[in-house]
Short mmCIF file of C-alpha atoms in Angstrom, two decimals:
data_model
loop_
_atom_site.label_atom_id
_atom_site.label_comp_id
_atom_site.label_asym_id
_atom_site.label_seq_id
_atom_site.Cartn_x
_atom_site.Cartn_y
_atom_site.Cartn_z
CA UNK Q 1 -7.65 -5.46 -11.90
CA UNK Q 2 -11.38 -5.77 -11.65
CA UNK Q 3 -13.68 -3.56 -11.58
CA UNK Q 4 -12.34 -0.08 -10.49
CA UNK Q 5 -14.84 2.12 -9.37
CA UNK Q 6 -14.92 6.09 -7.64
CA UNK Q 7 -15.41 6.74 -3.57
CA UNK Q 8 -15.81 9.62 -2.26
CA UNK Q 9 -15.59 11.79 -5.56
CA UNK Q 10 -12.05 11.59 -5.47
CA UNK Q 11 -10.71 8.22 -4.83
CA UNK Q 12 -10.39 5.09 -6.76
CA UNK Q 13 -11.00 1.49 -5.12
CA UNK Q 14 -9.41 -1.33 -6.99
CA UNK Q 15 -9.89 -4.74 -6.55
CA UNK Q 16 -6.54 -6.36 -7.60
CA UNK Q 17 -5.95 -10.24 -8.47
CA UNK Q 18 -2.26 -11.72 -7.88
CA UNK Q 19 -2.23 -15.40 -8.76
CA UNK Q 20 -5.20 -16.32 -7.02
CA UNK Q 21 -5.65 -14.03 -4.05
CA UNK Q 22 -7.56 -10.85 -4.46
CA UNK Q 23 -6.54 -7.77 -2.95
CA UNK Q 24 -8.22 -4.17 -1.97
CA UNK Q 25 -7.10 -1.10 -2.25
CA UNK Q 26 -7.43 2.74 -2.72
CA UNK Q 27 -5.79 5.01 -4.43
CA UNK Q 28 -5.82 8.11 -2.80
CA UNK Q 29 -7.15 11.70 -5.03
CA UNK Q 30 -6.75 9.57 -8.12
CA UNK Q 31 -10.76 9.11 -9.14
CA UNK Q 32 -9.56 11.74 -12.66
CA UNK Q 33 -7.15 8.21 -13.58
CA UNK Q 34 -10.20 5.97 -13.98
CA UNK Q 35 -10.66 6.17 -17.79
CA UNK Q 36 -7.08 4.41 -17.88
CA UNK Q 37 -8.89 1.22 -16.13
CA UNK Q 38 -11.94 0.70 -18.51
CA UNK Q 39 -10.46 -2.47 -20.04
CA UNK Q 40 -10.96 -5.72 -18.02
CA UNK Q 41 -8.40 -8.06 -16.95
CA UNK Q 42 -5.44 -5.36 -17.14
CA UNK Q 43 -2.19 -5.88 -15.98
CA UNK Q 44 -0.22 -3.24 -13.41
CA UNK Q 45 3.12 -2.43 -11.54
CA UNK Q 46 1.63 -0.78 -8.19
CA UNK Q 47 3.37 1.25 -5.81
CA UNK Q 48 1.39 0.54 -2.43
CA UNK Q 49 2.22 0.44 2.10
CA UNK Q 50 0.15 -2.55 3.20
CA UNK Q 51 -2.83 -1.25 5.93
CA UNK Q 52 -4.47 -3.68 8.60
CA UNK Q 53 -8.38 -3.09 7.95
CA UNK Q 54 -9.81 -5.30 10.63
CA UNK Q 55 -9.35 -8.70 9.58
CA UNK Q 56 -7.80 -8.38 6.19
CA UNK Q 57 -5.40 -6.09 4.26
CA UNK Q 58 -5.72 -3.23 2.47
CA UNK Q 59 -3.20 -1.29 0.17
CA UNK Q 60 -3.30 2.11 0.26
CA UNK Q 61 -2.24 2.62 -3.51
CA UNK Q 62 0.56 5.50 -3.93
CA UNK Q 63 0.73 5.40 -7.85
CA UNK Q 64 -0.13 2.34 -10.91
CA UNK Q 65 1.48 2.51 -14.32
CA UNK Q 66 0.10 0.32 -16.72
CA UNK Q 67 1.84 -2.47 -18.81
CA UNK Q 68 1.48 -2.95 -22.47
#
C-alpha cells in the first residue's frame, strides 16, 4: 500500500502494489481506519468487486485486515 489518503471526509483511496502492477481503489465510509495505514510498504488481505473506471480498473474496497 502506498500512500493512503482521505476523499470526501469519509472515504479512503489506496493505491495498492501486487507484484508489479499498481492498483486503485476506495474504501467506502472507512476515512476513521486511516491511522492503521501510517506505515509504508504494508502488507494486506483485501476484500474488493472490480469497477470499470474508463480505461482502467478500480476496486471498490469492502473491508482490509492487516498482516503481521
Amino acid at each position: 500500500i502506498q500512500e493512503p489518503k482521505i476523499i470526501g471526509k469519509q472515504h479512503l483511496k489506496l493505491y495498492l502494489e501486487q507484484e508489479e502492477r499498481m492498483l486503485e481503489g476506495i474504501a467506502i465510509g472507512q476515512a476513521h481506519r486511516l491511522p492503521e495505514l501510517q506505515k509504508k510498504n504494508q502488507k494486506l488481505i483485501v476484500a474488493f468487486t472490480p469497477q470499470v473506471n474508463g480505461s482502467s480498473i478500480q476496486l471498490l474496497i469492502r473491508d482490509f485486515q492487516l498482516l503481521a
